[in-house]
Amino acid sequence: MKKVSSYIMEHFWGYLVAVLCLIIGVALDMLSPQLTKLMIDDVITGGRLEILNYLLLGFLIVGLGKCVFMYVKEYLFDVMSSKICARMRRNLFRHLQGLSADFYDRNNTGELMARVKEDVDHIWDGLSYVGMLLIEVTVHTALVLTCMFRLSPKLALIPTGAMLFCGILAIFLERRLDKVYEEISEENARLNTVAEENLAGVRTVRAFAREKFEIRKFLSHNKRYYELNMKQSRVFVKYHPLFTLVTKLLPLIVLLVGGVMVMQGETVGGVPFTLGSLGAFVEYSNNIVWPMEMLGWLTNSFSSAVASNRKLKKIYAETPTIRETEAPKLLPCVKGEISFEQVSFRRDNTEILRDISFHVSPGATLGIMGATGSGKTSMVQLLQRLYDCRSGRILLDGTDIRRLSLGQLRENISVVTQDVFLFSDTISDNVRLGKQAVTDFELVKTASQAAQASEFIEKLESGYDTVIGERGVGLSGGQKQRISIARALAKRNPILVMDDSTSALDMETEAAIQQTLNELPDTTKIIIAHRISAVCHADEILFLENGRIAERGTHKELLAQKGLYYETYQLQMGGAIYAD
Amino acid sequence: MPINSFKEDERTVEQGKVKTLLRLFSYLLAYKKEILLVLCIMLFCVGVSLMNPLFVETAIDSHIGTGDFPGLVRLILFALGLNVGMVLFTKLRMHIMNRVCNSILMTIRQELYTHIQTLDFHFFDSRPTGKILSRIIGDVNSLKDVLGNCVTTLIPDFITISAVILIMLAKSPALTAASLCTLPLLGAGVWYIQTKSHSRWQLFRKKASNMNAFVHEDLSGMRIIQSFHAEKETDDTFYQLTEEHRKAFVSACRINDAIGSVIDFCWGFSTAALYFTGIVILGTDKVSVGTLLAFGSYIGMFWHPIMNLSDFYKQLITNLAAAERVFEVLDTPSEITDEHATGELSSIKGEVIFDRVSFAYSDAPDIMVLEDVSFRIKPGETIALVGPTGAGKTTIVNLISRFYNATRGHVRIDGQDVQEVTLNSLRSQMGIMTQDNFLFTGTVMENIRYGRLDATDEECIAAARAVNAHDFIMKLEKGYDTELSERGGGLSVGQKQLLAFARTFVSMPGILILDEATSSIDTKTEVLVQNGIEALLAGRTSFVIAHRLSTIQKADRIFVIDNKGILEEGSARELMKKKGAYYKLYMAQFTQATPEAAQ
């Protein structure tokens, strides 16, 4: 993970200018008590009216200067912090996209969303106004203290002590709040997860009339979030008044001690400590009050940013389990020959696949059948290297896929997944996914025609530019499947995998799509299905049972075996009896 | 209404800033006692703060100037006492205010969430989930500081400002006028800035929401993205979205940051004006050093609250857009409500009547999906609905479970209009299985129990056995206690369907609706599941939607749905004899089923 400080260093010059503006602004601010002192000592008490106009002009210049420099400072901080955080967000996003499927099996979308949004936002706050004010507070305090030392080193010891006290207090407070904020960030992610699930599953919630149950579930997290925020409040309330107390006591004590000094006629560097000097000193101590009060609030926001940064670190600590070899082999052209050699696969201590071997020549068709949960989809995921197999190896055109570049491997396999996932985007952009730049509209249309989708798409008001809902909401199951098939066909890849992807289609449409597939002689096809009709034309059909190949052969051979395949055939054709 | 995607900004309804503000602050009314107490405390604190410059003035003019040491000590001790008391009260005030604000935040969030539970599907279908989420979480969170500060900043600062003005007026009207001469400039400046920046902050919120929507989709579709090797593309899209978000922020800041500048300028100008008036116009003989100093101090006390107020104002403009977004959802009306409900639906016997029902979606009222459909289903009948995609099969079952209201006509269950019974009593008696079955994070057992919350473990297991899910569940690492990740991750689509079946089963519905519910289950398991359903739901009315005609042969009646209504109805045998639409459909399927049949 790139450190926050290195992000800041990238904008070194910007920050330098901003800090310079800040110093000038604060210095101008410091000038006004000096002007006040001159005004009282020289003009009012001393009667030197000739310098009055200069002093008045001075006040105006101070106001104008602050107005310009402080604006530049604030704007620069906003611009740079926004740049840094946009970068941080992108890097985090890229890191997340690089993580393997097993990471997504373990983590909830709602939680990861909270990391990308809320946690980066907290760091953003930390870098923009919190960081800016922290620097401002420091510069301001340093300058005020210097001025105070010049007026009276003895008297300046009082505010110095007060500042030290506040600084230590802030460190204590930060440590205490840090932990609470980590919990709050955690609960915020949980709240996000609960709400996300509820929204995504709204149809199920309504179907079971479980609204009250869902509301109660959310309430318990909402309450917990409240309690954690109150915990933060208790810590903060315990410490913050101490800051306030110091700020209130400071001017009074300065007044007491300073007053005594004036009365006793003490001198500072040979010059008597005048009433005017005390006035200026009191004004300075009023000036140092707000940075101290501010320190409490800043510490609060700072802790929140630190806690969020730690959450991000945890995600950065995750590494992809599927990685390319250092010098991946690039195939000059992928022909589409696939071999599984004694492949076994386990997940969470459960055996999924065992000793799977088969060979598909370029352009041939492999059919896969098997009971629910027998490992059909896992075979596809292994082929794409979404997971790696435990033992055995998978070859593409004779090369172990672990030696190939991940990009080349995946770019050459089009998969129509069982769980259709479409983006809330136009139909045409959905079809082009993965090859946006090189897929022209003609190809989108051809692919949609081949997937039997063009008819219904063209009937839509905006045709291919129709925006569909998230996950394809608003379309029927069959329509979603057809777009997803079009998406795969538009890639014109040497390997096409159809994972139970015609289940929601009527037989006629399915047959038409089958016809299309037959017209792709150069494409290696893997077809997973429950229907005999979908696989019966395949060159070889595998029938899986509990992660092993139970039967294999062509349609005819399998029927002759009178085993599982034959049984399924009988069941599916059972309905046909009426036709006799 | 067109569907909103992550690329487009949401269209929000202008609600009026003042109205939104008043509505937001009306939440504070529930805490009158607390607020009153806080205000009393603040009054005391403001009083002490206002007296502090007086202490300084008295100390310098009458004690230090005259060398009265004991008087000085007494004065300072008195002041110290007051200030310590003030700090203690501040502590109490902060605690109360934090509790009030966090409570209000919790209330608003819960209200929002509860309201969302009643909204129509249209609301969810027309926008990405991430955008709704960003309202529940991000937008609500950003209201926290506004609420707290409106009591702790707005009111006390107004008191301070008024008090300071009064004190200054009492001391010297001329000096007061000089100190406040820049006030009109300040007002004009701030007003200009806020009108300009409000719409920019609105845009910023929308961009944040777009970004959130995209992140949500990207994360939930990660497998697809990785398998199409589209990471580069999504990366570019995300770059665009974050850049738009960032630019919206910077553009809002460009104007907003000027508030401080306006104040700095006005402050400097008024200080100069003060001294000019004090010295040149009034003359040093009329104004004492102490008075001038005190005035300088008062100017500080006057401008500090103004600074605070402007900060608060800045915060308010920034977050007003968030409040608008929250209230907009709260104001979204729902069509499907218990408004006309006269009572609960008693235990379902299973008679379903469609009485001249017509239906069109409310956003396209001219396109009739169903027109003048009437039928009567006897208790215990199994009805199969077949027909081409988009013919209205799903619409018919959606009307029965009242996911939509009939545009015309009545849907009756056991003689009661579904619009006249409570939604809860209706839907809790329906078993609805759709193609995509949503499973929640939690154990397998909890997911099955979602069907009926008071079901015992034994009942859940019995349901799982009945639908043939028991075997695979037992093979999972911890059996029924296995934690499922989001959407049943880790299970195959078929297994998810089986679990969803068990969940429907355990609810023992009065009417069962199966919408392509077995599409991802292998044939052998499907037969077992169907046997299970038949055994357990004997005597219950059920509706089955299926593409595979082989799966619906046992239905009592088959409705062929097409052309906005029922084209044919009858048993499978009757329809085959009739040689109509069903016969054609059947023959087409049969001939395509296998190579043998085709020959």
Tab-separated table of C-alpha atoms in Angstrom, chain A residues 36 39-40 43-45 49 52 56 59-60 63-64 66-67 70-71 74-75 78-79 82-83 86 89-90 93-94 96-99 101 104-105 107-110 112-113 116-118 124 188 191-192 194-211 213-219 222-223 225-226 229-230 232-234 236-238 240-241 244-245 248-249 252 255-256 259-260 262-263 275 278-279 282 286 290 297 347-350 370-373 381 384 386-387 407 410-411 413 415 417-419 421-425 429 432-436 467-471 473 476-477 479-480 482 487-488 491 500 502-508 510-511 530-533 536 546 555 559 564 567-569 571-573 575-576 578-579, chain B residues 3-8 49 52 55-56 59-60 63-65 67-69 72-73 76 79-80 83-84 86-87 91 94-95 98-99 102-103 106 109-110 113-114 116-121 124-125 128-130 132-133 136-138 141 144 204 208 211-231 233-235 238-239 242-243 245-246 249-250 253-255 257-258 261 264-265 267-269 271-272 275-276 279-280 284 289 292-293 297 304 314 389 403-404 423-424 427-428 430 432 435-441 450-453 475 477 485-487 490 492-496 498 503-504 507 516 518-527 547-548 550 553 573 576 585-590 592-596:
chain	number	residue	atom	x	y	z
A	36	THR	CA	-3.266	47.732	18.019
A	39	MET	CA	-2.358	52.553	17.986
A	40	ILE	CA	-2.705	52.626	21.771
A	43	VAL	CA	-1.348	57.357	18.737
A	44	ILE	CA	-3.733	57.459	21.693
A	45	THR	CA	-1.333	57.669	24.624
A	49	LEU	CA	-1.449	61.425	15.100
A	52	LEU	CA	-2.604	57.183	12.315
A	56	LEU	CA	-5.420	52.511	9.412
A	59	PHE	CA	-5.519	47.327	9.079
A	60	LEU	CA	-6.985	47.457	5.598
A	63	GLY	CA	-7.691	42.409	5.936
A	64	LEU	CA	-7.174	42.386	2.176
A	66	LYS	CA	-5.679	37.680	4.575
A	67	CYS	CA	-8.624	37.665	2.245
A	70	MET	CA	-6.307	32.507	2.976
A	71	TYR	CA	-8.516	31.887	-0.035
A	74	GLU	CA	-7.975	26.907	1.347
A	75	TYR	CA	-8.638	26.338	-2.329
A	78	ASP	CA	-9.208	21.428	-1.340
A	79	VAL	CA	-7.852	20.824	-4.819
A	82	SER	CA	-9.414	15.940	-3.729
A	83	LYS	CA	-6.726	14.839	-6.163
A	86	ALA	CA	-9.417	10.405	-6.052
A	89	ARG	CA	-9.899	5.605	-4.366
A	90	ARG	CA	-8.744	4.538	-7.822
A	93	PHE	CA	-10.489	0.081	-6.658
A	94	ARG	CA	-7.759	-1.309	-8.881
A	96	LEU	CA	-9.913	-4.753	-5.339
A	97	GLN	CA	-10.384	-5.625	-8.996
A	98	GLY	CA	-7.143	-7.524	-8.936
A	99	LEU	CA	-8.202	-9.732	-6.018
A	101	ALA	CA	-12.664	-14.898	-6.607
A	104	TYR	CA	-15.176	-12.088	-3.011
A	105	ASP	CA	-16.496	-15.338	-1.569
A	107	ASN	CA	-16.295	-10.439	1.749
A	108	ASN	CA	-19.586	-8.622	1.460
A	109	THR	CA	-20.236	-6.027	-1.184
A	110	GLY	CA	-21.733	-3.608	1.323
A	112	LEU	CA	-16.223	-3.160	0.548
A	113	MET	CA	-18.394	-0.310	-0.681
A	116	VAL	CA	-14.197	2.711	-1.056
A	117	LYS	CA	-16.671	5.433	-0.133
A	118	GLU	CA	-16.852	6.321	3.560
A	124	TRP	CA	-10.115	13.078	2.569
A	188	ASN	CA	-20.887	1.579	9.298
A	191	LEU	CA	-25.034	-1.120	8.290
A	192	ASN	CA	-24.181	-0.780	4.630
A	194	VAL	CA	-27.535	-5.055	5.863
A	195	ALA	CA	-29.125	-2.301	3.800
A	196	GLU	CA	-27.464	-3.517	0.603
A	197	GLU	CA	-28.796	-7.026	1.067
A	198	ASN	CA	-32.248	-5.775	1.848
A	199	LEU	CA	-32.359	-3.622	-1.283
A	200	ALA	CA	-30.931	-6.322	-3.500
A	201	GLY	CA	-33.338	-8.907	-2.117
A	202	VAL	CA	-36.367	-6.650	-2.019
A	203	ARG	CA	-38.485	-9.094	-4.011
A	204	THR	CA	-37.795	-11.917	-1.602
A	205	VAL	CA	-38.487	-9.675	1.383
A	206	ARG	CA	-41.837	-8.643	-0.065
A	207	ALA	CA	-42.763	-12.136	-1.180
A	208	PHE	CA	-42.453	-13.398	2.377
A	209	ALA	CA	-43.889	-10.188	3.863
A	210	ARG	CA	-40.780	-9.917	6.006
A	211	GLU	CA	-40.638	-6.103	6.080
A	213	PHE	CA	-38.290	-8.532	10.362
A	214	GLU	CA	-35.982	-6.556	8.091
A	215	ILE	CA	-36.780	-3.304	9.844
A	216	ARG	CA	-35.967	-4.880	13.209
A	217	LYS	CA	-32.714	-6.273	11.853
A	218	PHE	CA	-31.707	-2.859	10.585
A	219	LEU	CA	-32.803	-1.244	13.840
A	222	ASN	CA	-28.751	1.248	13.636
A	223	LYS	CA	-28.891	1.212	17.453
A	225	TYR	CA	-24.193	2.450	15.414
A	226	TYR	CA	-25.850	5.001	17.690
A	229	ASN	CA	-21.278	7.123	18.287
A	230	MET	CA	-22.287	7.831	21.857
A	232	GLN	CA	-17.167	8.356	20.841
A	233	SER	CA	-19.119	11.254	22.297
A	234	ARG	CA	-18.373	10.162	25.870
A	236	PHE	CA	-14.708	13.309	23.462
A	237	VAL	CA	-16.836	15.020	26.091
A	238	LYS	CA	-14.480	13.778	28.766
A	240	HIS	CA	-12.701	18.335	25.216
A	241	PRO	CA	-13.787	20.552	28.162
A	244	THR	CA	-11.879	24.755	26.848
A	245	LEU	CA	-10.870	25.187	30.477
A	248	LYS	CA	-10.633	30.280	29.469
A	249	LEU	CA	-8.066	30.337	32.236
A	252	LEU	CA	-7.176	35.594	33.069
A	255	LEU	CA	-3.898	39.304	33.111
A	256	LEU	CA	-3.202	38.579	36.763
A	259	GLY	CA	-1.023	43.135	35.877
A	260	VAL	CA	1.321	42.536	38.771
A	262	VAL	CA	2.930	46.394	35.258
A	263	MET	CA	2.194	47.483	38.793
A	275	LEU	CA	-0.059	48.911	29.891
A	278	LEU	CA	-0.113	44.018	28.495
A	279	GLY	CA	-3.036	44.892	26.234
A	282	VAL	CA	-3.903	39.787	26.387
A	286	ASN	CA	-7.107	35.593	23.079
A	290	TRP	CA	-9.051	29.236	19.248
A	297	TRP	CA	-12.080	18.930	17.298
A	347	ARG	CA	-12.916	-25.505	-1.650
A	348	ASP	CA	-13.313	-24.884	2.105
A	349	ASN	CA	-12.304	-28.466	2.824
A	350	THR	CA	-15.048	-29.783	0.584
A	370	GLY	CA	-24.744	-33.762	-13.864
A	371	ALA	CA	-26.765	-33.245	-10.721
A	372	THR	CA	-27.048	-29.930	-8.944
A	373	GLY	CA	-23.776	-29.227	-7.151
A	381	GLN	CA	-14.084	-21.499	-13.228
A	384	GLN	CA	-10.771	-19.423	-16.633
A	386	LEU	CA	-10.856	-17.880	-11.342
A	387	TYR	CA	-9.566	-20.560	-9.010
A	407	GLY	CA	-5.294	-11.606	-19.738
A	410	ARG	CA	-9.532	-14.964	-20.147
A	411	GLU	CA	-9.737	-12.856	-23.291
A	413	ILE	CA	-12.769	-17.678	-23.418
A	415	VAL	CA	-18.516	-17.565	-20.785
A	417	THR	CA	-22.785	-17.716	-16.845
A	418	GLN	CA	-25.692	-19.368	-15.166
A	419	ASP	CA	-26.280	-16.363	-12.916
A	421	PHE	CA	-25.150	-10.390	-14.492
A	422	LEU	CA	-25.842	-7.275	-16.504
A	423	PHE	CA	-24.860	-3.710	-15.702
A	424	SER	CA	-27.195	-0.749	-15.446
A	425	ASP	CA	-26.035	0.536	-18.767
A	429	ASP	CA	-22.535	-1.357	-23.911
A	432	ARG	CA	-19.558	-4.867	-25.754
A	433	LEU	CA	-18.241	-5.483	-22.229
A	434	GLY	CA	-14.578	-6.418	-22.260
A	435	LYS	CA	-14.001	-5.207	-25.799
A	436	GLN	CA	-15.747	-1.834	-25.770
A	467	VAL	CA	-30.680	1.526	-20.424
A	468	ILE	CA	-31.447	-1.602	-18.460
A	469	GLY	CA	-31.649	-1.834	-14.683
A	470	GLU	CA	-29.001	-3.246	-12.410
A	471	ARG	CA	-28.573	-6.987	-12.994
A	473	VAL	CA	-33.992	-5.690	-13.729
A	476	SER	CA	-37.502	-11.275	-18.173
A	477	GLY	CA	-35.199	-14.169	-17.337
A	479	GLN	CA	-34.325	-11.784	-22.237
A	480	LYS	CA	-31.445	-11.458	-19.771
A	482	ARG	CA	-30.192	-13.825	-24.495
A	487	ARG	CA	-22.311	-10.584	-25.017
A	488	ALA	CA	-20.333	-13.812	-25.265
A	491	LYS	CA	-16.309	-11.552	-28.458
A	500	ASP	CA	-26.785	-23.697	-18.202
A	502	THR	CA	-30.667	-21.414	-21.920
A	503	SER	CA	-32.719	-22.571	-18.930
A	504	ALA	CA	-35.153	-19.675	-19.123
A	505	LEU	CA	-35.641	-19.879	-22.877
A	506	ASP	CA	-38.456	-21.614	-24.649
A	507	MET	CA	-37.545	-24.607	-26.767
A	508	GLU	CA	-37.824	-22.816	-30.083
A	510	GLU	CA	-33.081	-22.616	-27.628
A	511	ALA	CA	-33.108	-24.596	-30.862
A	530	HIS	CA	-29.694	-30.138	-17.700
A	531	ARG	CA	-31.596	-30.726	-20.913
A	532	ILE	CA	-30.613	-33.575	-23.165
A	533	SER	CA	-31.665	-31.406	-26.094
A	536	CYS	CA	-27.082	-34.295	-27.487
A	546	ASN	CA	-20.257	-35.988	-6.958
A	555	HIS	CA	-25.368	-39.275	-27.129
A	559	LEU	CA	-28.087	-44.102	-24.317
A	564	LEU	CA	-27.589	-42.026	-15.509
A	567	GLU	CA	-32.358	-42.307	-16.923
A	568	THR	CA	-32.428	-38.540	-17.440
A	569	TYR	CA	-33.392	-39.059	-21.053
A	571	LEU	CA	-37.498	-38.681	-17.468
A	572	GLN	CA	-37.320	-35.815	-19.930
A	573	MET	CA	-39.021	-37.702	-22.676
A	575	GLY	CA	-43.928	-36.085	-21.082
A	576	ALA	CA	-43.789	-37.020	-24.731
A	578	TYR	CA	-49.074	-37.885	-24.645
A	579	ALA	CA	-47.985	-37.121	-28.147
B	3	ILE	CA	-34.081	3.749	-15.901
B	4	ASN	CA	-31.293	5.703	-14.272
B	5	SER	CA	-27.814	4.243	-14.657
B	6	PHE	CA	-24.541	4.947	-12.875
B	7	LYS	CA	-23.521	7.165	-15.782
B	8	GLU	CA	-26.378	9.608	-15.399
B	49	SER	CA	-17.912	35.048	27.642
B	52	ASN	CA	-14.638	38.421	30.137
B	55	PHE	CA	-13.061	41.937	33.442
B	56	VAL	CA	-10.110	42.905	31.290
B	59	ALA	CA	-8.680	45.128	35.589
B	60	ILE	CA	-6.665	47.478	33.407
B	63	HIS	CA	-6.975	47.917	39.282
B	64	ILE	CA	-3.696	47.701	37.373
B	65	GLY	CA	-3.798	51.376	36.365
B	67	GLY	CA	-2.137	49.714	41.509
B	68	ASP	CA	-4.952	48.025	43.439
B	69	PHE	CA	-3.470	44.567	43.914
B	72	LEU	CA	-7.154	42.621	41.008
B	73	VAL	CA	-6.842	39.251	42.745
B	76	ILE	CA	-9.564	37.474	38.761
B	79	ALA	CA	-13.736	35.486	36.892
B	80	LEU	CA	-11.959	32.160	37.316
B	83	ASN	CA	-15.172	30.257	33.850
B	84	VAL	CA	-14.687	26.926	35.603
B	86	MET	CA	-18.895	27.456	32.434
B	87	VAL	CA	-16.574	24.641	31.415
B	91	LYS	CA	-19.433	19.385	29.251
B	94	MET	CA	-22.026	18.643	24.723
B	95	HIS	CA	-23.186	15.379	26.131
B	98	ASN	CA	-24.519	14.614	21.074
B	99	ARG	CA	-27.214	12.349	22.403
B	102	ASN	CA	-27.219	10.846	17.302
B	103	SER	CA	-30.776	9.941	18.253
B	106	MET	CA	-30.894	7.128	14.087
B	109	ARG	CA	-32.239	6.600	9.114
B	110	GLN	CA	-34.807	4.232	10.542
B	113	TYR	CA	-35.384	2.525	5.859
B	114	THR	CA	-38.898	1.758	7.060
B	116	ILE	CA	-38.206	2.198	1.681
B	117	GLN	CA	-39.685	-1.125	2.767
B	118	THR	CA	-43.086	0.098	1.598
B	119	LEU	CA	-42.031	1.502	-1.771
B	120	ASP	CA	-43.086	-0.056	-5.044
B	121	PHE	CA	-40.752	-2.223	-7.104
B	124	PHE	CA	-35.931	-0.179	-6.952
B	125	ASP	CA	-36.032	-1.123	-10.613
B	128	PRO	CA	-29.071	1.279	-9.110
B	129	THR	CA	-28.969	-0.109	-5.569
B	130	GLY	CA	-25.807	1.860	-4.835
B	132	ILE	CA	-30.361	4.145	-2.741
B	133	LEU	CA	-27.639	2.974	-0.378
B	136	ILE	CA	-29.423	5.650	3.596
B	137	ILE	CA	-25.803	5.777	4.715
B	138	GLY	CA	-23.796	8.690	3.345
B	141	ASN	CA	-24.474	10.649	8.089
B	144	LYS	CA	-25.152	14.894	11.900
B	204	PHE	CA	-21.380	16.870	-5.978
B	208	ALA	CA	-20.917	10.708	-5.264
B	211	MET	CA	-19.699	6.573	-8.006
B	212	ASN	CA	-21.312	4.535	-5.256
B	213	ALA	CA	-23.673	2.929	-7.748
B	214	PHE	CA	-20.814	1.921	-9.989
B	215	VAL	CA	-18.734	0.515	-7.146
B	216	HIS	CA	-21.721	-1.528	-6.045
B	217	GLU	CA	-22.281	-2.995	-9.486
B	218	ASP	CA	-18.642	-3.581	-10.125
B	219	LEU	CA	-18.113	-5.419	-6.864
B	220	SER	CA	-21.208	-7.557	-7.264
B	221	GLY	CA	-20.340	-8.388	-10.860
B	222	MET	CA	-16.645	-8.960	-10.269
B	223	ARG	CA	-16.697	-12.502	-11.626
B	224	ILE	CA	-18.121	-11.347	-14.924
B	225	ILE	CA	-15.641	-8.495	-15.142
B	226	GLN	CA	-12.722	-10.762	-14.455
B	227	SER	CA	-13.898	-13.463	-16.775
B	228	PHE	CA	-14.366	-10.986	-19.637
B	229	HIS	CA	-11.069	-9.425	-18.677
B	230	ALA	CA	-12.831	-6.067	-18.554
B	231	GLU	CA	-10.833	-4.687	-15.613
B	233	GLU	CA	-12.579	-0.828	-19.000
B	234	THR	CA	-14.147	-0.658	-15.548
B	235	ASP	CA	-10.995	1.016	-14.311
B	238	PHE	CA	-14.186	4.492	-12.429
B	239	TYR	CA	-11.501	6.999	-13.317
B	242	THR	CA	-14.023	9.817	-9.594
B	243	GLU	CA	-12.813	12.642	-11.795
B	245	HIS	CA	-16.863	13.647	-8.462
B	246	ARG	CA	-13.607	15.461	-7.760
B	249	PHE	CA	-16.153	19.160	-5.395
B	250	VAL	CA	-13.479	21.563	-6.567
B	253	CYS	CA	-15.113	24.819	-3.235
B	254	ARG	CA	-13.987	27.504	-5.644
B	255	ILE	CA	-17.030	29.542	-4.642
B	257	ASP	CA	-14.021	29.021	0.058
B	258	ALA	CA	-14.631	32.714	-0.643
B	261	SER	CA	-12.313	35.918	2.389
B	264	ASP	CA	-11.512	38.634	6.533
B	265	PHE	CA	-11.913	41.696	4.404
B	267	TRP	CA	-13.142	42.441	9.634
B	268	GLY	CA	-10.056	44.393	8.607
B	269	PHE	CA	-12.108	47.227	7.230
B	271	THR	CA	-11.246	47.573	12.677
B	272	ALA	CA	-9.763	50.434	10.700
B	275	TYR	CA	-10.024	53.402	15.258
B	276	PHE	CA	-10.604	56.112	12.714
B	279	ILE	CA	-9.536	58.793	17.323
B	280	VAL	CA	-10.222	61.190	14.489
B	284	THR	CA	-8.854	60.710	22.230
B	289	VAL	CA	-7.862	53.481	26.213
B	292	LEU	CA	-11.129	51.345	22.769
B	293	LEU	CA	-9.423	48.140	23.811
B	297	SER	CA	-12.164	42.933	21.917
B	304	HIS	CA	-15.839	35.264	15.764
B	314	LYS	CA	-20.982	26.577	4.646
B	389	THR	CA	-42.068	-14.411	-23.138
B	403	PHE	CA	-47.049	-6.820	-6.224
B	404	TYR	CA	-49.044	-4.591	-8.536
B	423	LEU	CA	-50.521	-6.912	2.548
B	424	ASN	CA	-48.948	-8.779	5.419
B	427	ARG	CA	-48.306	-12.288	1.300
B	428	SER	CA	-47.440	-14.272	4.392
B	430	MET	CA	-48.377	-16.976	-0.392
B	432	ILE	CA	-43.702	-17.428	-4.286
B	435	GLN	CA	-36.171	-17.649	-11.138
B	436	ASP	CA	-33.749	-15.642	-9.123
B	437	ASN	CA	-33.978	-16.585	-5.524
B	438	PHE	CA	-32.257	-14.334	-3.120
B	439	LEU	CA	-30.484	-15.885	-0.165
B	440	PHE	CA	-29.243	-13.788	2.733
B	441	THR	CA	-25.968	-13.915	4.598
B	450	TYR	CA	-36.930	-16.968	6.706
B	451	GLY	CA	-40.051	-18.674	5.338
B	452	ARG	CA	-41.632	-18.882	8.777
B	453	LEU	CA	-39.838	-17.236	11.652
B	475	LYS	CA	-22.211	-32.394	2.882
B	477	GLU	CA	-18.738	-28.081	6.159
B	485	SER	CA	-21.969	-15.513	2.125
B	486	GLU	CA	-23.807	-12.897	0.135
B	487	ARG	CA	-26.523	-14.195	-2.204
B	490	GLY	CA	-20.380	-20.843	-2.534
B	492	SER	CA	-24.339	-23.666	-7.099
B	493	VAL	CA	-27.348	-22.032	-8.722
B	494	GLY	CA	-29.274	-25.287	-8.483
B	495	GLN	CA	-28.470	-25.656	-4.792
B	496	LYS	CA	-29.640	-22.104	-4.190
B	498	LEU	CA	-33.321	-25.995	-3.661
B	503	ARG	CA	-37.711	-21.802	2.511
B	504	THR	CA	-41.009	-21.568	0.635
B	507	SER	CA	-43.858	-21.227	5.168
B	516	GLU	CA	-39.767	-21.197	-13.623
B	518	THR	CA	-36.889	-25.526	-11.209
B	519	SER	CA	-35.030	-24.227	-14.243
B	520	SER	CA	-31.564	-24.794	-12.783
B	521	ILE	CA	-32.198	-28.143	-11.167
B	522	ASP	CA	-31.251	-31.371	-12.878
B	523	THR	CA	-34.065	-33.554	-14.079
B	524	LYS	CA	-33.680	-36.298	-11.523
B	525	THR	CA	-33.727	-33.878	-8.602
B	526	GLU	CA	-36.567	-31.993	-10.243
B	527	VAL	CA	-38.721	-35.094	-10.195
B	547	HIS	CA	-41.352	-23.268	-20.553
B	548	ARG	CA	-40.876	-27.014	-20.595
B	550	SER	CA	-43.052	-31.806	-19.953
B	553	GLN	CA	-48.387	-32.421	-17.661
B	573	ARG	CA	-55.118	-34.006	-23.002
B	576	MET	CA	-53.762	-31.711	-27.367
B	585	LEU	CA	-46.254	-25.345	-28.974
B	586	TYR	CA	-46.022	-28.918	-27.812
B	587	MET	CA	-45.130	-30.371	-31.172
B	588	ALA	CA	-42.463	-27.741	-31.683
B	589	GLN	CA	-40.849	-28.652	-28.393
B	590	PHE	CA	-41.098	-32.335	-28.942
B	592	GLN	CA	-36.633	-30.221	-31.114
B	593	ALA	CA	-36.039	-32.225	-27.986
B	594	THR	CA	-33.674	-34.907	-29.282
B	595	PRO	CA	-32.085	-36.058	-32.486
B	596	GLU	CA	-34.236	-39.182	-32.398
